[in-house]
Coordinates of C-alpha atoms and ligand atoms in Angstrom, one line a residue:
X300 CA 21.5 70.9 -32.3
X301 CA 18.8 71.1 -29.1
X302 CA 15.8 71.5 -30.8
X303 CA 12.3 72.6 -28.7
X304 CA 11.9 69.4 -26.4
X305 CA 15.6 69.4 -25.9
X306 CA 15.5 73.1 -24.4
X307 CA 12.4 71.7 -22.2
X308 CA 13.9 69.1 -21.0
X309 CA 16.9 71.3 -20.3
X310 CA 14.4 73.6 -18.3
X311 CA 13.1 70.2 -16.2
X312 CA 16.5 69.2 -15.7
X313 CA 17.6 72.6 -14.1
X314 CA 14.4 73.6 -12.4
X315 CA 15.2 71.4 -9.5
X316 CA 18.1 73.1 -8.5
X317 CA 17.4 76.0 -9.9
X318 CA 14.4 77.4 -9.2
X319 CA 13.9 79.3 -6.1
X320 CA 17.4 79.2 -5.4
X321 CA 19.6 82.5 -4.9
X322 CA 22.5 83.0 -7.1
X323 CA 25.6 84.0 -4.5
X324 CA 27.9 84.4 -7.7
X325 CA 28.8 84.1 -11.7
X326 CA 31.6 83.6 -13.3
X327 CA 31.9 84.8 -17.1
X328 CA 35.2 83.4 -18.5
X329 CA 34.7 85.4 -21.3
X330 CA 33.1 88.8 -22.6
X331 CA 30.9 86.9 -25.1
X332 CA 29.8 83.5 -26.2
X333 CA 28.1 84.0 -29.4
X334 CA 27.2 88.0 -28.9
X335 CA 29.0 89.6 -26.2
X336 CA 27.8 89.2 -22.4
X337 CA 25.5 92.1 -21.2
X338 CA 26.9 94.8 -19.1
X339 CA 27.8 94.1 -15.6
X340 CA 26.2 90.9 -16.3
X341 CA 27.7 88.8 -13.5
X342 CA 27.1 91.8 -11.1
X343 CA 23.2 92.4 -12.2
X344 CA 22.5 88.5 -11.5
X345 CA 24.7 88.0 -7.8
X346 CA 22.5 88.3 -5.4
X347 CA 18.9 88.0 -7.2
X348 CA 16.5 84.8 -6.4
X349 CA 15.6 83.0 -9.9
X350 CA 11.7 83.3 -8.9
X351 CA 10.1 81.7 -12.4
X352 CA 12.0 79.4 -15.2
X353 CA 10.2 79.5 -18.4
X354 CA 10.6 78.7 -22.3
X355 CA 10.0 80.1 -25.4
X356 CA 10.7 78.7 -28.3
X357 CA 14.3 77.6 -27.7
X358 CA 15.0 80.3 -25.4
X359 CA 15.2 79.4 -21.4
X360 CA 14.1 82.3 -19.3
X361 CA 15.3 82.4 -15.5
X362 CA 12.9 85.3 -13.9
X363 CA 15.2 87.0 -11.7
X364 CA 14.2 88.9 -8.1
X365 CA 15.3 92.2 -9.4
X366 CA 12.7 92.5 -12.6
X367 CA 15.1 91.3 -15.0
X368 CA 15.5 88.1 -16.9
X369 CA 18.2 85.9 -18.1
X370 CA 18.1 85.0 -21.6
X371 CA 19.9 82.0 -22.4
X372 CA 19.8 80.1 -26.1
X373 CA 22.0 76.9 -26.0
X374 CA 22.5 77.1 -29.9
X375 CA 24.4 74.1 -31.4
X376 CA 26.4 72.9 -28.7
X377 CA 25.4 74.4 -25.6
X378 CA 24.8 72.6 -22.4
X379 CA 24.6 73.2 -18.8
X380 CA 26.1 71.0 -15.8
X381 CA 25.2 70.6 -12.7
X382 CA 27.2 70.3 -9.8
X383 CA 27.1 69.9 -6.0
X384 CA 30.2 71.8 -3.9
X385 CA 29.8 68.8 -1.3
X386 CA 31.3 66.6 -4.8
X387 CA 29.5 63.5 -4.1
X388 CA 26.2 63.6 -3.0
X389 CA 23.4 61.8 -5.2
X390 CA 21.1 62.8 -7.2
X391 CA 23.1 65.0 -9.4
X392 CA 23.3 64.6 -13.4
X393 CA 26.3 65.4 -15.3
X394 CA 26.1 66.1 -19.0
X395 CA 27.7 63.8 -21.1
X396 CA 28.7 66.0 -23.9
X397 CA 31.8 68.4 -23.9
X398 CA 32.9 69.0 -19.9
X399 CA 36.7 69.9 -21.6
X400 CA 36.7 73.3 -18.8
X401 CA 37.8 75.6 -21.5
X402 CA 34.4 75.6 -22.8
X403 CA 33.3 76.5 -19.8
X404 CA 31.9 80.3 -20.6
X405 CA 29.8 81.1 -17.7
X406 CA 29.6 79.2 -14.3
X407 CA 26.3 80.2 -11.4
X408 CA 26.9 79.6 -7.9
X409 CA 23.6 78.9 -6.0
X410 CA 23.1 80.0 -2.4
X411 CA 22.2 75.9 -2.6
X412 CA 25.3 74.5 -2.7
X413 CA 24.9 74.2 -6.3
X414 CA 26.9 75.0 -9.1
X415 CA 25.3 75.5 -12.7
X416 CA 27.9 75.6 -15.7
X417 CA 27.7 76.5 -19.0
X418 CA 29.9 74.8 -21.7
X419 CA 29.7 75.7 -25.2
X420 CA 32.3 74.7 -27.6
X421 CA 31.0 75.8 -30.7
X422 CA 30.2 79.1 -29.1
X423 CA 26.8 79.1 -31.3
X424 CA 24.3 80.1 -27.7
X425 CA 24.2 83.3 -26.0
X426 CA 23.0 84.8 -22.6
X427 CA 21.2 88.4 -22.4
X428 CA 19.6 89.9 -19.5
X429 CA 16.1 92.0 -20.2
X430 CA 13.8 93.8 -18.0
X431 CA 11.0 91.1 -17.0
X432 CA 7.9 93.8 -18.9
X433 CA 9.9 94.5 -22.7
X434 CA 11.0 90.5 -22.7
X435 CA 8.5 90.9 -25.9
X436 CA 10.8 93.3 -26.9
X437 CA 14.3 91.8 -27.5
X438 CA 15.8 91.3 -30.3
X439 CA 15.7 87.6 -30.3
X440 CA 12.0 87.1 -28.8
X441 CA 10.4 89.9 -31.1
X442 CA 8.5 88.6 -34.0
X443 CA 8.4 84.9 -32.8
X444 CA 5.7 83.0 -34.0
X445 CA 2.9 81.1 -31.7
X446 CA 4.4 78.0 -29.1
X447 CA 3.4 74.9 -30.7
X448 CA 2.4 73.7 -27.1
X449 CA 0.7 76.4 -26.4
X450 CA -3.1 76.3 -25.5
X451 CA -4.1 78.6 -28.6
X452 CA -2.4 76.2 -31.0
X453 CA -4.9 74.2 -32.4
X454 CA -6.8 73.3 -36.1
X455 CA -8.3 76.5 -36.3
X456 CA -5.2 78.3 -35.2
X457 CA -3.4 76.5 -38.3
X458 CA -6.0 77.4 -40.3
X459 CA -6.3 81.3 -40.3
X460 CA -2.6 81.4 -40.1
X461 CA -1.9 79.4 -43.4
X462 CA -5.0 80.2 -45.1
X463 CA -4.1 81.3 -48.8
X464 CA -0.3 80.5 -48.3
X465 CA 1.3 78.7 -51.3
X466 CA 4.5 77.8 -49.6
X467 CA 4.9 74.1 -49.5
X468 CA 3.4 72.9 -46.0
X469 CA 7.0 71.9 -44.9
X470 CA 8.2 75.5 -45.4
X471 CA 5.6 76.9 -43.7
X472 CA 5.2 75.2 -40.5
X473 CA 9.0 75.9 -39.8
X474 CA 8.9 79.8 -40.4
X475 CA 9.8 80.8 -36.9
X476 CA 7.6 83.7 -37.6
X477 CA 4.5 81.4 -37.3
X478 CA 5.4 78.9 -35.3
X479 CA 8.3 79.1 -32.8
X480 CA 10.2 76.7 -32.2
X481 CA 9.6 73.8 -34.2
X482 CA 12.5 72.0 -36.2
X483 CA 13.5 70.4 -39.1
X484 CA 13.4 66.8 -37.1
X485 CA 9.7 67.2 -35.8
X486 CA 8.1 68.9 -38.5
X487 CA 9.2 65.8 -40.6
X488 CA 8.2 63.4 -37.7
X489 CA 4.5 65.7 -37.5
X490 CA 3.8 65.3 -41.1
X491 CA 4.2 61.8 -41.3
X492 CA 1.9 61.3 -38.2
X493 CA -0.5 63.2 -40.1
X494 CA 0.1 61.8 -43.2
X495 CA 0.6 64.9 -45.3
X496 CA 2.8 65.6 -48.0
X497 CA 5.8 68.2 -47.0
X498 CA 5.5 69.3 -50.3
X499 CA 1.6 70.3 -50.0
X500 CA 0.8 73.6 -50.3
X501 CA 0.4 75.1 -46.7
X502 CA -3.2 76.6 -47.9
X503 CA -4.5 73.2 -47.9
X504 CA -4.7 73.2 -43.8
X505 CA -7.8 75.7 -44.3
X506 CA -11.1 75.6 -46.5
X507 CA -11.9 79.0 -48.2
X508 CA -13.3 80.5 -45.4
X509 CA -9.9 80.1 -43.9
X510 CA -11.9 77.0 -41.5
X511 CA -9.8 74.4 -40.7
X512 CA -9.7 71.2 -43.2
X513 CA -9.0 67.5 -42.3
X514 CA -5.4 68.1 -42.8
X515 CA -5.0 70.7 -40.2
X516 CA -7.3 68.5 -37.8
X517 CA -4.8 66.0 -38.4
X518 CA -1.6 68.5 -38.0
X519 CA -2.3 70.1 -35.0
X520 CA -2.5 67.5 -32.8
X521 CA 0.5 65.4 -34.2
X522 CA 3.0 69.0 -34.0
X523 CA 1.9 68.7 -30.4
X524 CA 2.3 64.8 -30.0
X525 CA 5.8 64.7 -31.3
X526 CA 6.8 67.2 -29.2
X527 CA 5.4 66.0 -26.4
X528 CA 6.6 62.1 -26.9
X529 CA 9.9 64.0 -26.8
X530 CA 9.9 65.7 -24.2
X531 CA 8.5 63.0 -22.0
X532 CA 11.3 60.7 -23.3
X533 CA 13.5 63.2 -22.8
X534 CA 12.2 63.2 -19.1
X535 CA 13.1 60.3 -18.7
X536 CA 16.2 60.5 -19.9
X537 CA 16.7 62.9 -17.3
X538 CA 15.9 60.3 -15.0
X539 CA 17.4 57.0 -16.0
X540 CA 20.8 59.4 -15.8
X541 CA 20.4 61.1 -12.5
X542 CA 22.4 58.9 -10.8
X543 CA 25.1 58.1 -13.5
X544 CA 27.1 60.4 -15.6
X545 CA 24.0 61.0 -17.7
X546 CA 22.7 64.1 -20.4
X547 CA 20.9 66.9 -19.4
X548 CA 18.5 67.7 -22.2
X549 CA 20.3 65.6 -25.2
X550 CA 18.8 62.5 -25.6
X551 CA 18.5 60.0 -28.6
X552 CA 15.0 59.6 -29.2
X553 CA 13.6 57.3 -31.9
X554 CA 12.1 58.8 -34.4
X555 CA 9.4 57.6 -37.0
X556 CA 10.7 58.9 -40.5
X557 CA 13.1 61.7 -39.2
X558 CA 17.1 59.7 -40.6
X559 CA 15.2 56.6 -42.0
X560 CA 15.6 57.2 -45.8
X561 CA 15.6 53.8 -47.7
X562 CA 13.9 51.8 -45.2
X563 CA 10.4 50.5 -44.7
X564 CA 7.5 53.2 -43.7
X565 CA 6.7 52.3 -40.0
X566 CA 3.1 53.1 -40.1
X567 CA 1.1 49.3 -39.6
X568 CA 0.0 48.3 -42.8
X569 CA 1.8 50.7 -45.1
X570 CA 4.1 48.9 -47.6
X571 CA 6.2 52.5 -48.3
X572 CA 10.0 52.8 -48.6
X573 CA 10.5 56.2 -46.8
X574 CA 12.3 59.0 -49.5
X575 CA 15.2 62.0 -48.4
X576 CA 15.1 65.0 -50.5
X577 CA 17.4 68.2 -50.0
X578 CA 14.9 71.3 -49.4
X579 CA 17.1 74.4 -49.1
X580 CA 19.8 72.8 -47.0
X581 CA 18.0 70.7 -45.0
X582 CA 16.7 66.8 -45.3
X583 CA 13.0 66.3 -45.6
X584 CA 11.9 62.6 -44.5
X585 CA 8.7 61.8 -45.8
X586 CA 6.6 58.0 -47.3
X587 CA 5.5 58.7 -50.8
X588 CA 2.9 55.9 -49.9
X589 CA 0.8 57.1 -46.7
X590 CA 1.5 61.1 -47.0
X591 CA -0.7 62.5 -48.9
Ligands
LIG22 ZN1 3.9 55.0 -45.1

C-alpha cells in the first residue's frame, strides 16, 4: 500500500508531464473505481489546464483551470503510467506494477502528447472532483489531521496536541485525525529514530504545561526525517528508472526496524534484537534495548 512518500513521489513523478499541461480528453472505463466517478467527470476535466499539483495526506490534488480539483487516492494498488503518443521517445517511466489494460480505469490525454493512465486492480483508490474553495470540505479531506511535513509540525506542535492523551504513543501518532498521513511503516521507523517506546503513553511528548518534553524534541524531527529519506529515495528511484521500464512512486526502501523482527538493532552500539508485536491488526517493530 503507497504510504505518504509514495503518494509524493507519485506527485514528482507526474508533475513533469503534468503540470501546466491541458488535458484534450479522459477516458473512464468504468463508472466507479472504489466510489463511483463524479458526474460528467470526463466532460468537467477535457479541456481545463492542470494549473497547481499538490498533496495532502495521501490524496494528489491536480488544480484544474475551471476552479475545480481532481481528487485522486491511489489506495492499495493504484498507480499511474505514463506514456508518450510518439511510443518511443526517452525519458518516459513506465510503472512496473500491474499494466494488465483491464485495470486500466481512467486514461488523460494531455494537449502534450502525453498520456497518463490509471491502473487499479484491487479497485481500493478513487477520483473526485471538488470546487478549488470547499476542498476543506469533502468528505475525504474533512477532519484530517496536520501534514507531518508541514512547517507547523514541530515539538511544540506534538506537544499541545498529545498533551494528557493516554493512548499508547504508537496509536496516537497514526490517528489520521492528528496527523495525516503517516503509516504504520514510518511511525515504526520514527520511533526507533527517536528511541521511544510505541507502547509509551502519548502524554509523555508534553510536560504539564502541555511544553514539549525531550521525547517530542526527539519525535518531531525523526517523523519528518523518515519521510523525507523516503521520499528522496524514492526520487531517485524515479530517476534511476526514467529510462528503463521503472516504478513511479513504488519503491523498496530500506528501512531501519520496519520487517526486521529477530534480527540485530541497527543503531551503532546497541546490542538489541528488534521484537514484532500484533497491535490491532497491524505489526509494531520496535528494540526493547534503545527505545525507551
Ligand atoms: Zn536498539
Amino acid at each position: 500500500m503507497p504510504e505518504l512518500p509514495e503518494v509524493e513521489t507519485v506527485k514528482r513523478g507526474l508533475e513533469p508531464v503534468m503540470l501546466g499541461a491541458r488535458i484534450e480528453k479522459v477516458e473512464a472505463r468504468r463508472p466507479d473505481i472504489r466510489f463511483p466517478l463524479p458526474e460528467r467527470f470526463a466532460r468537467r476535466l477535457a479541456g481545463r489546464r492542470i494549473v497547481q499539483m499538490k498533496r495532502r495526506a495521501k490524496h494528489l490534488l491536480f488544480e484544474l483551470d475551471s476552479g475545480e480539483t481532481l481528487i485522486a487516492h491511489l489506495g492499495m494498488s493504484g498507480s499511474f503510467r505514463i506514456e508518450s503518443r510518439e511510443a518511443s521517445r526517452p525519458g518516459n517511466f513506465v510503472h512496473a506494477r500491474s499494466k494488465d489494460p483491464k485495470h486500466d480505469h481512467v486514461v488523460f490525454f494531455l494537449d502534450n502528447g502525453f498520456v497518463v493512465t490509471y491502473n487499479d486492480p484491487r479497485r481500493f483508490g478513487y477520483m473526485d472532483l471538488a470546487a478549488n474553495g470547499a476542498l476543506g470540505d469533502h468528505p475525504r479531506l474533512r477532519g484530517l489531521g496536520a501534514e507531518p511535513l508541514g512547517p507547523e509540525f514541530d515539538a511544540p506542535f506534538l506537544a499541545k496536541l498529545f498533551a494528557g492523551a493516554r493512548t499508547p504513543m504508537k496509536a496516537a501518532i497514526l490517528d489520521q485525525k492528528r496527523i495525516a498521513g503517516l503509516g504504520n511503516i514510518y511511525v515504526c521507523e520514527a520511533l526507533w529514530r527517536a528511541k521511544l517506546l510505541p507502547s509509551r503513553p502519548a502524554s509523555d511528548l508534553a510536560d504539564l504545561r502541555s511544553r514539549p518534553t525531550r521525547a517530542a524534541k526527539a519525535l518531531a524531527p525523526a517523523i519528518r526525517a523518515v519521510l523525507e529519506e523516503a521520499i528522496e529515495a524514492g526520487g531517485s528511484t524515479l530517476r534511476d528508472h526514467r529510462q528503463a521500464d521503472g516504478g513511479l512512486g513504488y519503491f523498496q526502501h530500506s528501512f531501519a526496524v520496519y520487517g526486521r523482527e529477530g534480527l540485530p538493532c541497527l543503531r551503532p552500539g546497541c546490542r538489541g534484537t528488534i521484537r514484532r508485536a500484533a497491535q490491532a491488526g497491524r505489526s509494531t517493530f520496535w528494540c526493547p534495548v534503545c527505545q525507551r
